[in-house]
GROMACS .gro file of C-alpha atoms in nm:
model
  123
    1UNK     CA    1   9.234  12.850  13.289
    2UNK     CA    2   9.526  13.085  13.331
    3UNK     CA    3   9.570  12.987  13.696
    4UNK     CA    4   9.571  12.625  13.605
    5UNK     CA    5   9.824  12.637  13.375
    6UNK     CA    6  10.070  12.865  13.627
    7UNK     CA    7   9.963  12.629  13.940
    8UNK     CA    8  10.257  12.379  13.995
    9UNK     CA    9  10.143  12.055  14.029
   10UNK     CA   10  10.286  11.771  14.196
   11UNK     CA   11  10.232  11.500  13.951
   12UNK     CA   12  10.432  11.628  13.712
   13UNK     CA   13  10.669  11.859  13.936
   14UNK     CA   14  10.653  12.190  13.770
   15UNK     CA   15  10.334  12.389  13.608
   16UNK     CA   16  10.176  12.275  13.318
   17UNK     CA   17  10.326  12.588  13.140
   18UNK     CA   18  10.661  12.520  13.234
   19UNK     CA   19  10.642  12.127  13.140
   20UNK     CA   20  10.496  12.238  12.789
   21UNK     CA   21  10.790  12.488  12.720
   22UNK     CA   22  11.033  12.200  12.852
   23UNK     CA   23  10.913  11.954  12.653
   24UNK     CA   24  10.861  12.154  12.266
   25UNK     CA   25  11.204  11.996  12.119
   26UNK     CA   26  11.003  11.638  12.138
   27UNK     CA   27  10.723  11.762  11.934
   28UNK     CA   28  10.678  11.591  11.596
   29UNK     CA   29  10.520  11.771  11.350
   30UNK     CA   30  10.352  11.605  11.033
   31UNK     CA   31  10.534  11.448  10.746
   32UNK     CA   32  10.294  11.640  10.512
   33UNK     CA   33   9.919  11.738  10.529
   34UNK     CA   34   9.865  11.443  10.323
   35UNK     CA   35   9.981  11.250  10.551
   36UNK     CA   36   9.809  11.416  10.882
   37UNK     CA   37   9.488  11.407  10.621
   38UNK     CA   38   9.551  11.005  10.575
   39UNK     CA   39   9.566  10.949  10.943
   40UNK     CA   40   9.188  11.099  10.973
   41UNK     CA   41   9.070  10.828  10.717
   42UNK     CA   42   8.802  10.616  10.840
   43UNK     CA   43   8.873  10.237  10.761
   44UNK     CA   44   8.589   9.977  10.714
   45UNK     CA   45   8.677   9.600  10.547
   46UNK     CA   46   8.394   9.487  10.352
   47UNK     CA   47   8.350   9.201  10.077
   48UNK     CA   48   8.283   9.341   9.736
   49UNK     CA   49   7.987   9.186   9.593
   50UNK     CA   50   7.945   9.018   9.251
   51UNK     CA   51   7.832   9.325   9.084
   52UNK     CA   52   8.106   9.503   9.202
   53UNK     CA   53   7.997   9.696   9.487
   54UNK     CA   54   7.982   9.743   9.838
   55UNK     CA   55   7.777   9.893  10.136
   56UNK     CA   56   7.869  10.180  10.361
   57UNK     CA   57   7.626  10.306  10.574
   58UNK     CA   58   7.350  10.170  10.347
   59UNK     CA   59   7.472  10.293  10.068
   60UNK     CA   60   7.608  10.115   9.749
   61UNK     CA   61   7.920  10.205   9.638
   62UNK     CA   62   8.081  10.101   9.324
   63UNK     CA   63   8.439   9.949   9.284
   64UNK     CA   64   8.667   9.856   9.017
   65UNK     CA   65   8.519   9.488   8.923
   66UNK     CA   66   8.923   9.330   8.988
   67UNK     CA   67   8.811   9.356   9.357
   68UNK     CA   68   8.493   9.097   9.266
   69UNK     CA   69   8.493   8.855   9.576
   70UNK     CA   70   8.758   9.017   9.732
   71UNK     CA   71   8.750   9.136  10.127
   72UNK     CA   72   8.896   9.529  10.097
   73UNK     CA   73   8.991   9.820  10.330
   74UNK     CA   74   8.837  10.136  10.245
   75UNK     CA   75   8.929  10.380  10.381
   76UNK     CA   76   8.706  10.755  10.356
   77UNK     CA   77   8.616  11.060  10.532
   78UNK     CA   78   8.269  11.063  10.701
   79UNK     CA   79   8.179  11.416  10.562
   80UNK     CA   80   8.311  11.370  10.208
   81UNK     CA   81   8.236  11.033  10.099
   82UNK     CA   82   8.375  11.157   9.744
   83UNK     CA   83   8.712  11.071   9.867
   84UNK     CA   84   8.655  10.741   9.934
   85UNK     CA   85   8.915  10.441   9.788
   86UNK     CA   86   9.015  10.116   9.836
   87UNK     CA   87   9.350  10.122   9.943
   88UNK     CA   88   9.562   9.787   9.772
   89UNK     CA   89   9.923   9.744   9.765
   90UNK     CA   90   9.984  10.097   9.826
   91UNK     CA   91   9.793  10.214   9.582
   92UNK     CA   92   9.423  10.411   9.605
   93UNK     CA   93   9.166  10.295   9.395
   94UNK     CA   94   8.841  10.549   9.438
   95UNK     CA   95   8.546  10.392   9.458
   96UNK     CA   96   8.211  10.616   9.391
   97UNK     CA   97   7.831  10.611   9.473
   98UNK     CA   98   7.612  10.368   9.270
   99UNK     CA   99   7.436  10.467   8.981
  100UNK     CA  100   7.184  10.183   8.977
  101UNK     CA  101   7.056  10.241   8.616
  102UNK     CA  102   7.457  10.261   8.500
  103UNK     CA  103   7.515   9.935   8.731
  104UNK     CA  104   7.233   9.683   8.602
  105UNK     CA  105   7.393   9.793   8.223
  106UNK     CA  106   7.714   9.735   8.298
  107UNK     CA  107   7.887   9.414   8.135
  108UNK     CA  108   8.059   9.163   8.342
  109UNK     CA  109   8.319   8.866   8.281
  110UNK     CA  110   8.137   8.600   8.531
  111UNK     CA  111   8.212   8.313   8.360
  112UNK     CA  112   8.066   8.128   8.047
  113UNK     CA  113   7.684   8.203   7.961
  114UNK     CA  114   7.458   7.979   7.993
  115UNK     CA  115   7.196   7.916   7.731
  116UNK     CA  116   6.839   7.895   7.889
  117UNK     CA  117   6.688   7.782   7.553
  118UNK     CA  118   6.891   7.458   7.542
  119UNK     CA  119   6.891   7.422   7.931
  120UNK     CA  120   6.554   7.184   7.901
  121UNK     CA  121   6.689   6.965   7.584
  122UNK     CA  122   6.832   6.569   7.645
  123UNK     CA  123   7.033   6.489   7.370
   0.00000   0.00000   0.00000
């Protein structure tokens, strides 16, 4: 590797050392490590569903129930799904892993009941 690196090479007129050195005042460096963290972020778009969740990788992921029928980006990191959020106007909103049993209890606005009893009267 060291011989690489001091070989000059044609295609960039000078060795790969030298053009590194040279070329050190363009460097940018991060904004912050949240920011180098953010640009690791896997993004996926999915539709949330009417009991406010969605799938990643087969698995169900619960979401705050504004997002009901809404396409989202969310955006996580493959090896810490814990860190997942839906990312809206700028803002994060996490999302977490389903608790089924917590998710069939949970009480939703989806419009006005409807009253089975009655369904079968003609009045």
């Amino acid at each position: 590797m060291r011989t690489y690196n001091t070989t000059f090479h044609t295609g960039i007129q000078s060795t790969p050392m030298e053009r590194y050195h040279n070329t050190m005042d363009g460097v940018r460096l991060p904004e912050s490590t949240q920011w180098l963290d953010d640009c690791f972020f896997n993004r996926v778009k999915r539709k949330v569903r009417k009991d406010a969740t969605v799938s990643i990788d087969r698995v169900s992921y619960d979401v705050p129930m504004q997002f009901i029928s809404a396409t989202v980006e969310i955006r996580y990191l493959p090896d810490d799904m814990s860190s997942a959020f839906i990312l809206f106007d700028g803002q994060k909103f996490p999302i977490r892993q389903t608790d089924k049993n917590e998710n069939c209890r949970t009480k939703r606005n989806n419009g006005p009941a409807i009253d089975y009893a009655k369904a079968g009267d003609s009045e």
